[in-house]
Amino acid sequence: MFLYPAYRQLLKQAPPVGKTIKVWTEETDLVLQDCFDTTDWEVFRTAAVGEDCTVDLEDYASGVTSYISTCIETIVPTKRCRTYPNQKPWINCDVRSMLRARSTAFLSGNAEDYKRARYDLRRSIRQAKRQYRVKLEGCYTSADSRRMWQGLRHITDYQQRSREVTTSHTTLPDELNEFYARFEALNPDTQRGVMAEGSTQNSSLAVTSVEVCKTLKKINPRKAAGPDNIPGHALKVCSGMFVDIFNLSLAQSFVPSCFKTTIIVPLPKKSVVTCLNDYRPVALTPIVMKCFERIVMSHIQETIPDTLDPLQFVCHQNRSTDDAVNTAIHTALTHLEGKDTYVRKLFSTDPPGLCAEPPPVHTLHRGGEGENLQFPRCSHQRGFNLVTQHALHRPEVPAVVVFSEKAEEIWHVSPNSQSTIESFLTSSITVVYRNCTAQDRKALQRVIKTAQSISGAAFPSLQDIYRTRVIRRAHSIIRDSTHPQHSFFTLLPSG
């Protein structure tokens, strides 16, 4: 009779995971940049000229992107890495080299070499642990919130529950494709990407090399590459070749298919998938196209600021969700100051599978008259529920409201949750903090004290954070004369 232990070592529970990564160094960047500087990019444009002496933008863009991808695969070296289940996070290349040196000394049979190798290994391990500690402490001293949450996950050993696709049906991709494109199937006659009749005038918009270079320099190298397999790190050193392509695309009002090709990754919303609507489509688009869209968006914002709706807060500089919520609250409370008045809020939820948000409509009633206040598609659903709370806290006013099930989350949510800490201590504090109860403020202040004891650093109080954010926001609104809340502020005679 053989007895097997119930516990299995981590090394035996799962095999090591191997992956191939690209090694980006300063030397690699210089070699890649020199390769692009010495390339005659006019050859690709000449090769794309057709019989009618016009440039085929499709061939031009695909040739340039394919050449860049080939240069990256040829110049940038790759390295094969293996990660073991029991691997410690502080193990680095120095520790691995010392481990190999100890094994070599042990096999040689030399006691002196083996003793020296063990001593070097212990010293390397202490140094690696010290470096790892400094790395984790740096997550809390910097102003990067992303690094802070990564440090918390490392310390608490938080492992997010994986949500894998439970079905292995071979027709799932086709079913998802039909499900996402079902609205286009209802209108087969609609042609997308075709300009309206009579709009034969070419676009006067043109981009410069300075704009393209500045946008490419801001690329986050951690972003995943799109279907063109061009990472963001490589785009930082190549900018001149895309200026001509962008200007041709604007002049011809045509976007190459290599820029529009997107990889759709369906991620399950729930742990158990019951229908196609339980998948969230995540689009992986080329980084070049994202930069192109960012450049065009900046030109559009500079061209039509005066024609925007006063209540338009999305894609508008110096506008935020807090402004939309504050405007709704101010309009509702100002109306409620009158006699026999109430505010009715009507919010329609999104149909399944749609990403667009229908605009909530606020109706201000005075006696038998009513006035609609419609906000464009710009404001967060959770923020508008604040208006509901304000109306509910006015018992003398008969409030007729319709709101979502998540309306109470703003006021009755556990202070220990991550979403509460991020929401109250960052952007929405200018909206929510003043209406919080004393009990909620004390609970949030306890969270700050706990964070102080863990990190060993002094944090400002919630009142100080609120005062600083409000004053900063007020100064930005005063400087913007087109802001819908600009008229709320009046300067003193002293200026």
mmCIF file with all atom_site columns, N, CA and C in Angstrom, residues 297 300-321 323 377-378 473 480-484:
data_model
loop_
_atom_site.group_PDB
_atom_site.id
_atom_site.type_symbol
_atom_site.label_atom_id
_atom_site.label_alt_id
_atom_site.label_comp_id
_atom_site.label_asym_id
_atom_site.label_entity_id
_atom_site.label_seq_id
_atom_site.pdbx_PDB_ins_code
_atom_site.Cartn_x
_atom_site.Cartn_y
_atom_site.Cartn_z
_atom_site.occupancy
_atom_site.B_iso_or_equiv
_atom_site.pdbx_formal_charge
_atom_site.auth_seq_id
_atom_site.auth_comp_id
_atom_site.auth_asym_id
_atom_site.auth_atom_id
_atom_site.pdbx_PDB_model_num
ATOM 1  N N  . MET A 1 297 ? -7.796  64.393 -34.026 1.00 0.00 ? 297 MET A N  1
ATOM 2  C CA . MET A 1 297 ? -8.690  64.871 -32.972 1.00 0.00 ? 297 MET A CA 1
ATOM 3  C C  . MET A 1 297 ? -8.238  66.227 -32.436 1.00 0.00 ? 297 MET A C  1
ATOM 4  N N  . ILE A 1 300 ? -9.358  68.847 -34.849 1.00 0.00 ? 300 ILE A N  1
ATOM 5  C CA . ILE A 1 300 ? -10.806 69.066 -34.795 1.00 0.00 ? 300 ILE A CA 1
ATOM 6  C C  . ILE A 1 300 ? -11.178 69.898 -33.576 1.00 0.00 ? 300 ILE A C  1
ATOM 7  N N  . GLN A 1 301 ? -10.541 69.604 -32.446 1.00 0.00 ? 301 GLN A N  1
ATOM 8  C CA . GLN A 1 301 ? -10.848 70.367 -31.237 1.00 0.00 ? 301 GLN A CA 1
ATOM 9  C C  . GLN A 1 301 ? -10.459 71.829 -31.372 1.00 0.00 ? 301 GLN A C  1
ATOM 10 N N  . GLU A 1 302 ? -9.384  72.103 -32.096 1.00 0.00 ? 302 GLU A N  1
ATOM 11 C CA . GLU A 1 302 ? -8.971  73.485 -32.280 1.00 0.00 ? 302 GLU A CA 1
ATOM 12 C C  . GLU A 1 302 ? -9.829  74.209 -33.311 1.00 0.00 ? 302 GLU A C  1
ATOM 13 N N  . THR A 1 303 ? -10.515 73.464 -34.185 1.00 0.00 ? 303 THR A N  1
ATOM 14 C CA . THR A 1 303 ? -11.262 74.081 -35.285 1.00 0.00 ? 303 THR A CA 1
ATOM 15 C C  . THR A 1 303 ? -12.674 74.466 -34.881 1.00 0.00 ? 303 THR A C  1
ATOM 16 N N  . ILE A 1 304 ? -13.346 73.621 -34.094 1.00 0.00 ? 304 ILE A N  1
ATOM 17 C CA . ILE A 1 304 ? -14.766 73.850 -33.818 1.00 0.00 ? 304 ILE A CA 1
ATOM 18 C C  . ILE A 1 304 ? -15.061 73.996 -32.328 1.00 0.00 ? 304 ILE A C  1
ATOM 19 N N  . PRO A 1 305 ? -14.304 74.768 -31.579 1.00 0.00 ? 305 PRO A N  1
ATOM 20 C CA . PRO A 1 305 ? -14.667 74.917 -30.159 1.00 0.00 ? 305 PRO A CA 1
ATOM 21 C C  . PRO A 1 305 ? -15.905 75.771 -29.944 1.00 0.00 ? 305 PRO A C  1
ATOM 22 N N  . ASP A 1 306 ? -16.185 76.735 -30.835 1.00 0.00 ? 306 ASP A N  1
ATOM 23 C CA . ASP A 1 306 ? -17.302 77.653 -30.635 1.00 0.00 ? 306 ASP A CA 1
ATOM 24 C C  . ASP A 1 306 ? -18.632 77.048 -31.058 1.00 0.00 ? 306 ASP A C  1
ATOM 25 N N  . THR A 1 307 ? -18.613 75.999 -31.867 1.00 0.00 ? 307 THR A N  1
ATOM 26 C CA . THR A 1 307 ? -19.856 75.410 -32.347 1.00 0.00 ? 307 THR A CA 1
ATOM 27 C C  . THR A 1 307 ? -20.316 74.235 -31.510 1.00 0.00 ? 307 THR A C  1
ATOM 28 N N  . LEU A 1 308 ? -19.579 73.884 -30.476 1.00 0.00 ? 308 LEU A N  1
ATOM 29 C CA . LEU A 1 308 ? -19.989 72.771 -29.639 1.00 0.00 ? 308 LEU A CA 1
ATOM 30 C C  . LEU A 1 308 ? -21.146 73.168 -28.734 1.00 0.00 ? 308 LEU A C  1
ATOM 31 N N  . ASP A 1 309 ? -21.909 72.169 -28.335 1.00 0.00 ? 309 ASP A N  1
ATOM 32 C CA . ASP A 1 309 ? -23.002 72.395 -27.399 1.00 0.00 ? 309 ASP A CA 1
ATOM 33 C C  . ASP A 1 309 ? -22.425 72.830 -26.051 1.00 0.00 ? 309 ASP A C  1
ATOM 34 N N  . PRO A 1 310 ? -23.046 73.802 -25.373 1.00 0.00 ? 310 PRO A N  1
ATOM 35 C CA . PRO A 1 310 ? -22.511 74.221 -24.066 1.00 0.00 ? 310 PRO A CA 1
ATOM 36 C C  . PRO A 1 310 ? -22.460 73.094 -23.049 1.00 0.00 ? 310 PRO A C  1
ATOM 37 N N  . LEU A 1 311 ? -23.323 72.105 -23.200 1.00 0.00 ? 311 LEU A N  1
ATOM 38 C CA . LEU A 1 311 ? -23.339 70.972 -22.282 1.00 0.00 ? 311 LEU A CA 1
ATOM 39 C C  . LEU A 1 311 ? -22.579 69.775 -22.822 1.00 0.00 ? 311 LEU A C  1
ATOM 40 N N  . GLN A 1 312 ? -21.714 69.989 -23.799 1.00 0.00 ? 312 GLN A N  1
ATOM 41 C CA . GLN A 1 312 ? -20.880 68.911 -24.328 1.00 0.00 ? 312 GLN A CA 1
ATOM 42 C C  . GLN A 1 312 ? -19.588 68.868 -23.520 1.00 0.00 ? 312 GLN A C  1
ATOM 43 N N  . PHE A 1 313 ? -19.355 67.762 -22.839 1.00 0.00 ? 313 PHE A N  1
ATOM 44 C CA . PHE A 1 313 ? -18.191 67.638 -21.977 1.00 0.00 ? 313 PHE A CA 1
ATOM 45 C C  . PHE A 1 313 ? -17.180 66.622 -22.482 1.00 0.00 ? 313 PHE A C  1
ATOM 46 N N  . VAL A 1 314 ? -17.581 65.778 -23.429 1.00 0.00 ? 314 VAL A N  1
ATOM 47 C CA . VAL A 1 314 ? -16.636 64.793 -23.955 1.00 0.00 ? 314 VAL A CA 1
ATOM 48 C C  . VAL A 1 314 ? -15.896 65.382 -25.137 1.00 0.00 ? 314 VAL A C  1
ATOM 49 N N  . CYS A 1 315 ? -14.619 64.987 -25.330 1.00 0.00 ? 315 CYS A N  1
ATOM 50 C CA . CYS A 1 315 ? -13.789 65.469 -26.435 1.00 0.00 ? 315 CYS A CA 1
ATOM 51 C C  . CYS A 1 315 ? -13.728 66.993 -26.457 1.00 0.00 ? 315 CYS A C  1
ATOM 52 N N  . HIS A 1 316 ? -13.692 67.601 -25.294 1.00 0.00 ? 316 HIS A N  1
ATOM 53 C CA . HIS A 1 316 ? -13.628 69.048 -25.179 1.00 0.00 ? 316 HIS A CA 1
ATOM 54 C C  . HIS A 1 316 ? -12.606 69.377 -24.109 1.00 0.00 ? 316 HIS A C  1
ATOM 55 N N  . GLN A 1 317 ? -11.679 70.244 -24.446 1.00 0.00 ? 317 GLN A N  1
ATOM 56 C CA . GLN A 1 317 ? -10.612 70.576 -23.515 1.00 0.00 ? 317 GLN A CA 1
ATOM 57 C C  . GLN A 1 317 ? -11.168 71.287 -22.286 1.00 0.00 ? 317 GLN A C  1
ATOM 58 N N  . ASN A 1 318 ? -10.556 70.986 -21.140 1.00 0.00 ? 318 ASN A N  1
ATOM 59 C CA . ASN A 1 318 ? -10.946 71.575 -19.858 1.00 0.00 ? 318 ASN A CA 1
ATOM 60 C C  . ASN A 1 318 ? -12.388 71.234 -19.491 1.00 0.00 ? 318 ASN A C  1
ATOM 61 N N  . ARG A 1 319 ? -12.836 70.038 -19.856 1.00 0.00 ? 319 ARG A N  1
ATOM 62 C CA . ARG A 1 319 ? -14.147 69.530 -19.462 1.00 0.00 ? 319 ARG A CA 1
ATOM 63 C C  . ARG A 1 319 ? -13.945 68.147 -18.856 1.00 0.00 ? 319 ARG A C  1
ATOM 64 N N  . SER A 1 320 ? -14.810 67.785 -17.921 1.00 0.00 ? 320 SER A N  1
ATOM 65 C CA . SER A 1 320 ? -14.695 66.486 -17.260 1.00 0.00 ? 320 SER A CA 1
ATOM 66 C C  . SER A 1 320 ? -16.066 66.031 -16.806 1.00 0.00 ? 320 SER A C  1
ATOM 67 N N  . THR A 1 321 ? -16.132 64.814 -16.285 1.00 0.00 ? 321 THR A N  1
ATOM 68 C CA . THR A 1 321 ? -17.386 64.297 -15.752 1.00 0.00 ? 321 THR A CA 1
ATOM 69 C C  . THR A 1 321 ? -17.837 65.093 -14.534 1.00 0.00 ? 321 THR A C  1
ATOM 70 N N  . ASP A 1 323 ? -17.568 68.252 -14.114 1.00 0.00 ? 323 ASP A N  1
ATOM 71 C CA . ASP A 1 323 ? -18.267 69.446 -14.593 1.00 0.00 ? 323 ASP A CA 1
ATOM 72 C C  . ASP A 1 323 ? -19.706 69.119 -14.982 1.00 0.00 ? 323 ASP A C  1
ATOM 73 N N  . ARG A 1 377 ? -24.156 62.927 -25.133 1.00 0.00 ? 377 ARG A N  1
ATOM 74 C CA . ARG A 1 377 ? -23.512 61.686 -24.710 1.00 0.00 ? 377 ARG A CA 1
ATOM 75 C C  . ARG A 1 377 ? -22.120 62.009 -24.169 1.00 0.00 ? 377 ARG A C  1
ATOM 76 N N  . CYS A 1 378 ? -22.062 62.359 -22.888 1.00 0.00 ? 378 CYS A N  1
ATOM 77 C CA . CYS A 1 378 ? -20.788 62.821 -22.365 1.00 0.00 ? 378 CYS A CA 1
ATOM 78 C C  . CYS A 1 378 ? -20.603 62.502 -20.903 1.00 0.00 ? 378 CYS A C  1
ATOM 79 N N  . ARG A 1 473 ? -9.559  73.571 -9.621  1.00 0.00 ? 473 ARG A N  1
ATOM 80 C CA . ARG A 1 473 ? -10.592 73.482 -10.643 1.00 0.00 ? 473 ARG A CA 1
ATOM 81 C C  . ARG A 1 473 ? -11.239 74.845 -10.886 1.00 0.00 ? 473 ARG A C  1
ATOM 82 N N  . ASP A 1 480 ? -11.149 79.897 -18.509 1.00 0.00 ? 480 ASP A N  1
ATOM 83 C CA . ASP A 1 480 ? -11.834 79.453 -19.727 1.00 0.00 ? 480 ASP A CA 1
ATOM 84 C C  . ASP A 1 480 ? -13.173 80.170 -19.819 1.00 0.00 ? 480 ASP A C  1
ATOM 85 N N  . SER A 1 481 ? -13.261 81.134 -20.697 1.00 0.00 ? 481 SER A N  1
ATOM 86 C CA . SER A 1 481 ? -14.499 81.915 -20.824 1.00 0.00 ? 481 SER A CA 1
ATOM 87 C C  . SER A 1 481 ? -15.621 81.142 -21.498 1.00 0.00 ? 481 SER A C  1
ATOM 88 N N  . THR A 1 482 ? -15.310 80.045 -22.199 1.00 0.00 ? 482 THR A N  1
ATOM 89 C CA . THR A 1 482 ? -16.342 79.242 -22.870 1.00 0.00 ? 482 THR A CA 1
ATOM 90 C C  . THR A 1 482 ? -16.904 78.153 -21.973 1.00 0.00 ? 482 THR A C  1
ATOM 91 N N  . HIS A 1 483 ? -16.389 78.026 -20.777 1.00 0.00 ? 483 HIS A N  1
ATOM 92 C CA . HIS A 1 483 ? -16.859 76.974 -19.878 1.00 0.00 ? 483 HIS A CA 1
ATOM 93 C C  . HIS A 1 483 ? -18.277 77.297 -19.407 1.00 0.00 ? 483 HIS A C  1
ATOM 94 N N  . PRO A 1 484 ? -19.190 76.299 -19.344 1.00 0.00 ? 484 PRO A N  1
ATOM 95 C CA . PRO A 1 484 ? -20.568 76.599 -18.925 1.00 0.00 ? 484 PRO A CA 1
ATOM 96 C C  . PRO A 1 484 ? -20.671 77.094 -17.488 1.00 0.00 ? 484 PRO A C  1
#
